[in-house]
Short mmCIF file of C-alpha atoms in Angstrom, two decimals:
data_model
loop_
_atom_site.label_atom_id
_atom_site.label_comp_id
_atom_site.label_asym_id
_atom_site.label_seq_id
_atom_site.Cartn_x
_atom_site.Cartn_y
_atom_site.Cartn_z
CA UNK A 171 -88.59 -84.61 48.61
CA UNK A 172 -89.99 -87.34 50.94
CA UNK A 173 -93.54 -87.61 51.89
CA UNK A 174 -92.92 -86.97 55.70
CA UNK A 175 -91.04 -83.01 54.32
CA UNK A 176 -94.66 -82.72 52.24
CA UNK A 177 -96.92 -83.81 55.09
CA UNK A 178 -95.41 -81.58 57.30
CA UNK A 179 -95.80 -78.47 54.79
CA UNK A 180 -99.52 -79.72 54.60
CA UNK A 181 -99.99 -79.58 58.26
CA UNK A 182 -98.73 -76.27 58.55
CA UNK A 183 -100.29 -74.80 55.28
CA UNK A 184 -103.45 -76.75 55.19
CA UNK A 185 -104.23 -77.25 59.06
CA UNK A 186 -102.62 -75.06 61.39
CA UNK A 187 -102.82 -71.43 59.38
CA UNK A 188 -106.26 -72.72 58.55
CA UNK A 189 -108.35 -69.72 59.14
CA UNK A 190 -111.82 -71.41 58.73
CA UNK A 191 -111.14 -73.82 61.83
CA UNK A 192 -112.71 -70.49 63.51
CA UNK A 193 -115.62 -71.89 62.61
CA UNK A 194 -115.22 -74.99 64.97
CA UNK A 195 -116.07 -73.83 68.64
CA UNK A 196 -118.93 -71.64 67.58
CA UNK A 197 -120.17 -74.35 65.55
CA UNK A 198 -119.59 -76.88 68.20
CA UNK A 199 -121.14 -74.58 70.54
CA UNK A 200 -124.54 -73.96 68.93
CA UNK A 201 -124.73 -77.71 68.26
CA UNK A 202 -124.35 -78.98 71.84
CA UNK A 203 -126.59 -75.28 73.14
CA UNK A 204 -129.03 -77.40 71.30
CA UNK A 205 -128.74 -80.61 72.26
CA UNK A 206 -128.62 -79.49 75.91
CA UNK A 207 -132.20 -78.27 75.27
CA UNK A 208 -133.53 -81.51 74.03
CA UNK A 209 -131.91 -83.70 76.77
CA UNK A 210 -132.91 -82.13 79.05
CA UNK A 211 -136.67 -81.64 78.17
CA UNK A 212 -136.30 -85.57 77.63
CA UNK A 213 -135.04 -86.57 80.78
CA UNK A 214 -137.37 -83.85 82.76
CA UNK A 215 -139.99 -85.35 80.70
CA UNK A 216 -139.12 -89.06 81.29
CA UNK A 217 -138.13 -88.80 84.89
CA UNK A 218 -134.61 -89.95 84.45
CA UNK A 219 -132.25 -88.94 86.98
CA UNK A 220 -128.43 -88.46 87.00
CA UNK A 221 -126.13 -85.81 85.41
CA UNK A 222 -125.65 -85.48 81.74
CA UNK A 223 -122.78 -86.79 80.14
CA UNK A 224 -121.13 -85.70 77.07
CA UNK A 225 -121.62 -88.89 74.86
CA UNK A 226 -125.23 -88.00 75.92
CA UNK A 227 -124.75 -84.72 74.08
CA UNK A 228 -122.94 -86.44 71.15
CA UNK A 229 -126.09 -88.86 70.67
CA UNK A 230 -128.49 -86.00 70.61
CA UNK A 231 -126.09 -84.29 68.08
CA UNK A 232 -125.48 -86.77 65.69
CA UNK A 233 -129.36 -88.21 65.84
CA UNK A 234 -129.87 -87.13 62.52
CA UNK A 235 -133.56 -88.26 61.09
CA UNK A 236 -135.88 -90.74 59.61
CA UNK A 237 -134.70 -91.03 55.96
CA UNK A 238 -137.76 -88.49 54.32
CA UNK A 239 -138.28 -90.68 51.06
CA UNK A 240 -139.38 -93.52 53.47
CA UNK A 241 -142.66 -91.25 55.09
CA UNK A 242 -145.83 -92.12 53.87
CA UNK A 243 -148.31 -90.52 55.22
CA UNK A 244 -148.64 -86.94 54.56
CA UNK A 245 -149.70 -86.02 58.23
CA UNK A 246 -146.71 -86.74 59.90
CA UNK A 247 -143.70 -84.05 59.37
CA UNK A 248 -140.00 -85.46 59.15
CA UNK A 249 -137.85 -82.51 60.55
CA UNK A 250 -134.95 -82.23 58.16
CA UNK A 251 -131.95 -82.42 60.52
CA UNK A 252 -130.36 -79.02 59.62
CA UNK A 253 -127.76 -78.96 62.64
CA UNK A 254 -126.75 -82.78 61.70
CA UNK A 255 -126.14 -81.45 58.29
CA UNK A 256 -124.29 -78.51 59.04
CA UNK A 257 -122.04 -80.62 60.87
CA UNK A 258 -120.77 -82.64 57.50
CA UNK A 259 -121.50 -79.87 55.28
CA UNK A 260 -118.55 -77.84 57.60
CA UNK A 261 -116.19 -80.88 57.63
CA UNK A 262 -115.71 -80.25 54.38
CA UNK A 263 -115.91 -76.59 53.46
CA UNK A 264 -112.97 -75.99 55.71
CA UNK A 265 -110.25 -77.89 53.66
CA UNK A 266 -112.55 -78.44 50.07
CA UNK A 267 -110.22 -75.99 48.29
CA UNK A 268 -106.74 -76.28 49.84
CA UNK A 269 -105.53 -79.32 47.80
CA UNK A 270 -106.67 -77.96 44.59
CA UNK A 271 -105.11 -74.14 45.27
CA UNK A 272 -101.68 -76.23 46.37
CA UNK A 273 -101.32 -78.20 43.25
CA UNK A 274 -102.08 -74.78 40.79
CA UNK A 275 -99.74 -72.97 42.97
CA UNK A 276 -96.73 -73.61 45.33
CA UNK A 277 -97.58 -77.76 45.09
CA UNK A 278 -96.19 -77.24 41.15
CA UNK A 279 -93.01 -76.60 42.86
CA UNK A 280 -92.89 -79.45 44.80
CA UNK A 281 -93.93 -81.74 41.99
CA UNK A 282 -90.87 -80.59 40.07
CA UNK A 283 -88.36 -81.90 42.81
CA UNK A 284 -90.39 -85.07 43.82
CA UNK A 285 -89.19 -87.93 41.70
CA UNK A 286 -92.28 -89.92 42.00
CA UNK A 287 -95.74 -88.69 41.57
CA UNK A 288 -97.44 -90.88 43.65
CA UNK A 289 -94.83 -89.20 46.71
CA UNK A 290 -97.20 -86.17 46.31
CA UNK A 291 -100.52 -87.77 46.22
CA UNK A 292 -100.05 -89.93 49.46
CA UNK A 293 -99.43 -86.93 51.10
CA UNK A 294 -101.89 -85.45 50.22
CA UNK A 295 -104.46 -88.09 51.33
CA UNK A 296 -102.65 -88.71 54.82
CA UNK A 297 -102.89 -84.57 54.95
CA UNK A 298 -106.92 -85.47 54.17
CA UNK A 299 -107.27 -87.57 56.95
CA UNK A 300 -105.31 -85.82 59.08
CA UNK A 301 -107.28 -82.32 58.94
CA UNK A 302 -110.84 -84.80 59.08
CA UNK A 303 -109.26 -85.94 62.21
CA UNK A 304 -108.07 -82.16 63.53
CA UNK A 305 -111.64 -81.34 62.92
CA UNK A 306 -113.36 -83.92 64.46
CA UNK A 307 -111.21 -83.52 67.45
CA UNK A 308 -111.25 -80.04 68.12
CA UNK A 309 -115.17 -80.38 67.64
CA UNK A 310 -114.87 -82.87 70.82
CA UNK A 311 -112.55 -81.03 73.02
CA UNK A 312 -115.05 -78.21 72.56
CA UNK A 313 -117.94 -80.48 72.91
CA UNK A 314 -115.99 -81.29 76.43
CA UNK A 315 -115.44 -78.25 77.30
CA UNK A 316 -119.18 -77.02 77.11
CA UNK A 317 -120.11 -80.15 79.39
CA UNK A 318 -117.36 -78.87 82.06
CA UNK A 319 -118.77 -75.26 82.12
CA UNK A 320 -122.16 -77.00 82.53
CA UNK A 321 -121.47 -79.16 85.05
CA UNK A 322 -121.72 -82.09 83.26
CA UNK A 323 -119.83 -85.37 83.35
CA UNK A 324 -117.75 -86.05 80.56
CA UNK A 325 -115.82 -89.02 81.73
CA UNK A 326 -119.09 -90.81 82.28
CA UNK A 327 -120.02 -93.75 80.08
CA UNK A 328 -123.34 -92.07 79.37
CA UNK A 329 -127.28 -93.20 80.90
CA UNK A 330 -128.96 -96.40 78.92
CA UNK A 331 -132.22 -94.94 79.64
CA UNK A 332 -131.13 -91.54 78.50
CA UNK A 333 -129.52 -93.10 75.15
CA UNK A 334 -132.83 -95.16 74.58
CA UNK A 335 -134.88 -91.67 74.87
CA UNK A 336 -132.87 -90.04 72.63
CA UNK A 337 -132.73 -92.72 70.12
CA UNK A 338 -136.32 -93.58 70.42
CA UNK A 339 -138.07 -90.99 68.13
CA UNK A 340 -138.44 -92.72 64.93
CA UNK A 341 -141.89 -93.12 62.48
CA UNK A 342 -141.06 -95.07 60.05
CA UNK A 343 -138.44 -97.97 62.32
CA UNK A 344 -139.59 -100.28 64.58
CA UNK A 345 -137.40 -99.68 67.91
CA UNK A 346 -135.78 -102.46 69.71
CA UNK A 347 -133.41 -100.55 71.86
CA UNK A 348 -130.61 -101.38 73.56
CA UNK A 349 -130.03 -103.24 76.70
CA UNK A 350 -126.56 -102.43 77.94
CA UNK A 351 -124.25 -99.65 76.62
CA UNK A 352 -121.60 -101.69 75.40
CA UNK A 353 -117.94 -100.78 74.62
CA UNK A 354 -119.20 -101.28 71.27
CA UNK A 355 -121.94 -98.93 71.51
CA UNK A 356 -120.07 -96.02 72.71
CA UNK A 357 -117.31 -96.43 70.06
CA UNK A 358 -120.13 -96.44 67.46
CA UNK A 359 -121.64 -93.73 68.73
CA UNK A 360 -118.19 -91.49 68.75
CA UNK A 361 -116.17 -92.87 65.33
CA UNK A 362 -118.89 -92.93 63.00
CA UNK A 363 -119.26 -89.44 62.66
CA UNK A 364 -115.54 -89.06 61.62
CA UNK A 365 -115.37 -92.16 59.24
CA UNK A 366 -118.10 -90.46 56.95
CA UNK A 367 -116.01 -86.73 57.12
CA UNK A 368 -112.75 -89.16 56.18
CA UNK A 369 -114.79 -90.27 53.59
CA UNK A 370 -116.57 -87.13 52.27
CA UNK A 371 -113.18 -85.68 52.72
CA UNK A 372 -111.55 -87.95 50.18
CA UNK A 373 -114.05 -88.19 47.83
CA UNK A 374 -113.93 -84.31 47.64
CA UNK A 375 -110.31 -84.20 46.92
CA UNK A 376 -110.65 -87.12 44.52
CA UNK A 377 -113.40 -84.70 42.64
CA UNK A 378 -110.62 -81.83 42.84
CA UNK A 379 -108.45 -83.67 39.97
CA UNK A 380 -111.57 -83.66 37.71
CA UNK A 381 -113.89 -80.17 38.44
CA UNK A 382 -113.68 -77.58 40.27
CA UNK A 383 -113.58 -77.64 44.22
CA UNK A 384 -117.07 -75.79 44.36
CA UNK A 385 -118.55 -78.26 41.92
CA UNK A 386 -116.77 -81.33 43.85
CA UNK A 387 -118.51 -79.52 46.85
CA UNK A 388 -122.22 -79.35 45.77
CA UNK A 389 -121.67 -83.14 44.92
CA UNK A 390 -120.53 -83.54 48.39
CA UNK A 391 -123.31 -81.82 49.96
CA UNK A 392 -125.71 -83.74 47.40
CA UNK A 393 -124.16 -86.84 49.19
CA UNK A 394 -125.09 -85.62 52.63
CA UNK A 395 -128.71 -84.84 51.33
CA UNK A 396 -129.26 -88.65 50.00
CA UNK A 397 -128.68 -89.62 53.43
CA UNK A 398 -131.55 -87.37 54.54
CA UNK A 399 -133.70 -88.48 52.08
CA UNK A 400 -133.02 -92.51 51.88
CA UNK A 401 -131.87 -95.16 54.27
CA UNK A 402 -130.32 -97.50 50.79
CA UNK A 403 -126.96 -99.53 50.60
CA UNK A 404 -125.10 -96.55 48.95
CA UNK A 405 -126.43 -93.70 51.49
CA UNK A 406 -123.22 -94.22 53.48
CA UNK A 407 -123.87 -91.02 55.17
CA UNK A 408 -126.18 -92.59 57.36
CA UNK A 409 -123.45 -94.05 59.44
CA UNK A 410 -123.43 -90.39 60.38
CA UNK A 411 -126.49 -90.67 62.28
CA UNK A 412 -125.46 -92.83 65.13
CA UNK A 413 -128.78 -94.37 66.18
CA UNK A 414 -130.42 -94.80 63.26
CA UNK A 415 -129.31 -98.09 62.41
CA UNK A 416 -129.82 -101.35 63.07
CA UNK A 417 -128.85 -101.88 66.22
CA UNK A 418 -132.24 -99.23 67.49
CA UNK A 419 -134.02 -100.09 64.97
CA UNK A 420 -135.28 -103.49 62.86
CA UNK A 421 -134.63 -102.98 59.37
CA UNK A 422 -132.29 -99.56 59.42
CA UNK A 423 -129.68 -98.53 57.96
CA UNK A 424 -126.96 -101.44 58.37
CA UNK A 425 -124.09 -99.75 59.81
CA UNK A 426 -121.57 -102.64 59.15
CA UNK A 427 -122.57 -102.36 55.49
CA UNK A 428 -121.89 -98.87 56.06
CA UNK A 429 -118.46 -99.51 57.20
CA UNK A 430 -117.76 -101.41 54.49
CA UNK A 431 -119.03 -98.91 51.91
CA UNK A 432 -116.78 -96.13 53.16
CA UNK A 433 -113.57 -98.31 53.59
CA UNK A 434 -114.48 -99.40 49.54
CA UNK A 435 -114.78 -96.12 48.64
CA UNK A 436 -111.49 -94.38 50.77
CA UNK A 437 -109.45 -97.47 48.78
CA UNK A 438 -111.24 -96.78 45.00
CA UNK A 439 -109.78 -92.92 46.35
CA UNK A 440 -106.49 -93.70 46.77
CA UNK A 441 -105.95 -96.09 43.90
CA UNK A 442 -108.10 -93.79 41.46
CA UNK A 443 -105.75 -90.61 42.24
CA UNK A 444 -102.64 -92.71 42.14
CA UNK A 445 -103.16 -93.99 38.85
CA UNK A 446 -104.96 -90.96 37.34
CA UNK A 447 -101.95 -88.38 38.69
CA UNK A 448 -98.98 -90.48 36.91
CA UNK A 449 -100.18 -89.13 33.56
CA UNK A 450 -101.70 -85.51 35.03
CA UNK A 451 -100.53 -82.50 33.73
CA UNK A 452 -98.73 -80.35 36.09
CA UNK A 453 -98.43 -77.26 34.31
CA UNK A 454 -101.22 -74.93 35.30
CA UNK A 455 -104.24 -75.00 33.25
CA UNK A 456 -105.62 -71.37 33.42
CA UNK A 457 -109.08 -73.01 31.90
CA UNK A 458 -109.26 -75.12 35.42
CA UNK A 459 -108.42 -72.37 37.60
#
């Protein structure tokens, strides 16, 4: 059996007859219901004129916060960024399980008529990507389709001055700002979010060939948290908050680092569960079930 026959299976099992990607528009929905309110306050508050757009909305959603570690002074509250982390924390509930389940159950049958090992284990990690991806997607079209009912413009390159509002609302940074919204800028602003959930994503299912998904989970979510709490090297989550970087803020999180971080750690994946499943024992293990 050929990767492209296993991919497919994986699409159908793993993301279409997914019943948690429910969860999506109502998640989507109380995110950008949100986000509305605070853009809004900010541009009534600011005086800036124009209509909304939705990479507007995406700004406000992925904000995310100060890193918490980094506040000294005990009078000023850091709001932990509960909706930011939900967003994550969701990316990677919805498929945490499914490779796990698939290679204790019908994947066992598929390993007995793939030659090669590594046939199964590349599908599995374009499936990974693929239902990162699916999610991040359908949490855009939804996204998109909240700014239509609203009015809102959501083939518009978004407002400077309502990106520098949004981004300005740091403690512990100094901001610098931005002076043109760059084809750069917008891209950073829209992948960034999705190369951390490809990354949690296959870090998770890395984890799955070790513990147990809900133990590969909490060490996901810890992941998240360190984010929150510090703005170091390794806190790769960061990226994940698309204006706390450096290119808002002088001495941030550096988002190229970032980038290079995740694309280290997607590779170390791959190799890692290459290597590790030519010697893996398929038959079930009723211990690690």
């Amino acid at each position: 059996m050929n990767v492209f026959k296993i991919v497919l299976c994986d699409v159908k099992e793993g993301i279409i007859k997914n019943k948690r990607n429910i969860i999506i528009p109502f998640l989507c929905f109380l995110q950008c219901l949100y986000a509305q309110i605070n853009v809004d306050f900010y541009k009534e508050y600011y005086g800036i004129s124009g209509k909304t757009s939705q990479l507007d909305l995406l700004t406000e959603i992925f904000h995310g916060s100060d890193p918490i570690g980094k506040n000294l002074n005990p009078d000023i509250k850091i709001v932990v960024p509960y909706l930011w982390l939900s967003i994550f924390a969701f990316a990677v509930f919805i498929s945490f399980d499914y490779m796990h389940n698939d290679l204790t159950q019908f994947g066992i049958q598929i390993l007995s008529r793939t030659k090669k090992r590594r046939v199964w284990w590349i599908s599995k990690c374009i499936w990974c990507y693929s239902s990162s991806l699916w999610f991040y997607f359908l949490f855009i079209f939804f996204s998109a389709v909240f700014c239509i009912a609203n009015g809102y413009d959501v083939f518009r390159t978004g407002n400077i001055e309502t990106i520098n509002v949004i981004a300005d609302r740091s403690v512990i940074y100094e901001y610098i700002g931005i002076d043109h919204l760059s084809a750069l800028y917008m891209l950073s602003i829209i992948c960034t979010p999705l190369i951390v959930i490809c990354t949690l994503n296959m870090l998770q299912m890395l984890l799955c060939l070790f513990i147990k998904p809900m133990y590969g989970y909490l060490i996901i979510i810890g992941l998240i948290i360190i984010g929150i709490l510090t703005d170091a090297p390794i806190a790769f989550t960061r990226m994940g908050m698309v204006t706390f970087n450096n290119n808002y803020f002088n001495e941030a999180y550096d988002d190229f680092f970032g980038l290079w971080i995740c694309i280290a750690i997607n590779i170390i994946c791959i190799i890692i569960g290459t290597l590790y499943f030519k010697r893996y024992d398929i038959i079930p293990d009723k211990d690690k079930e």
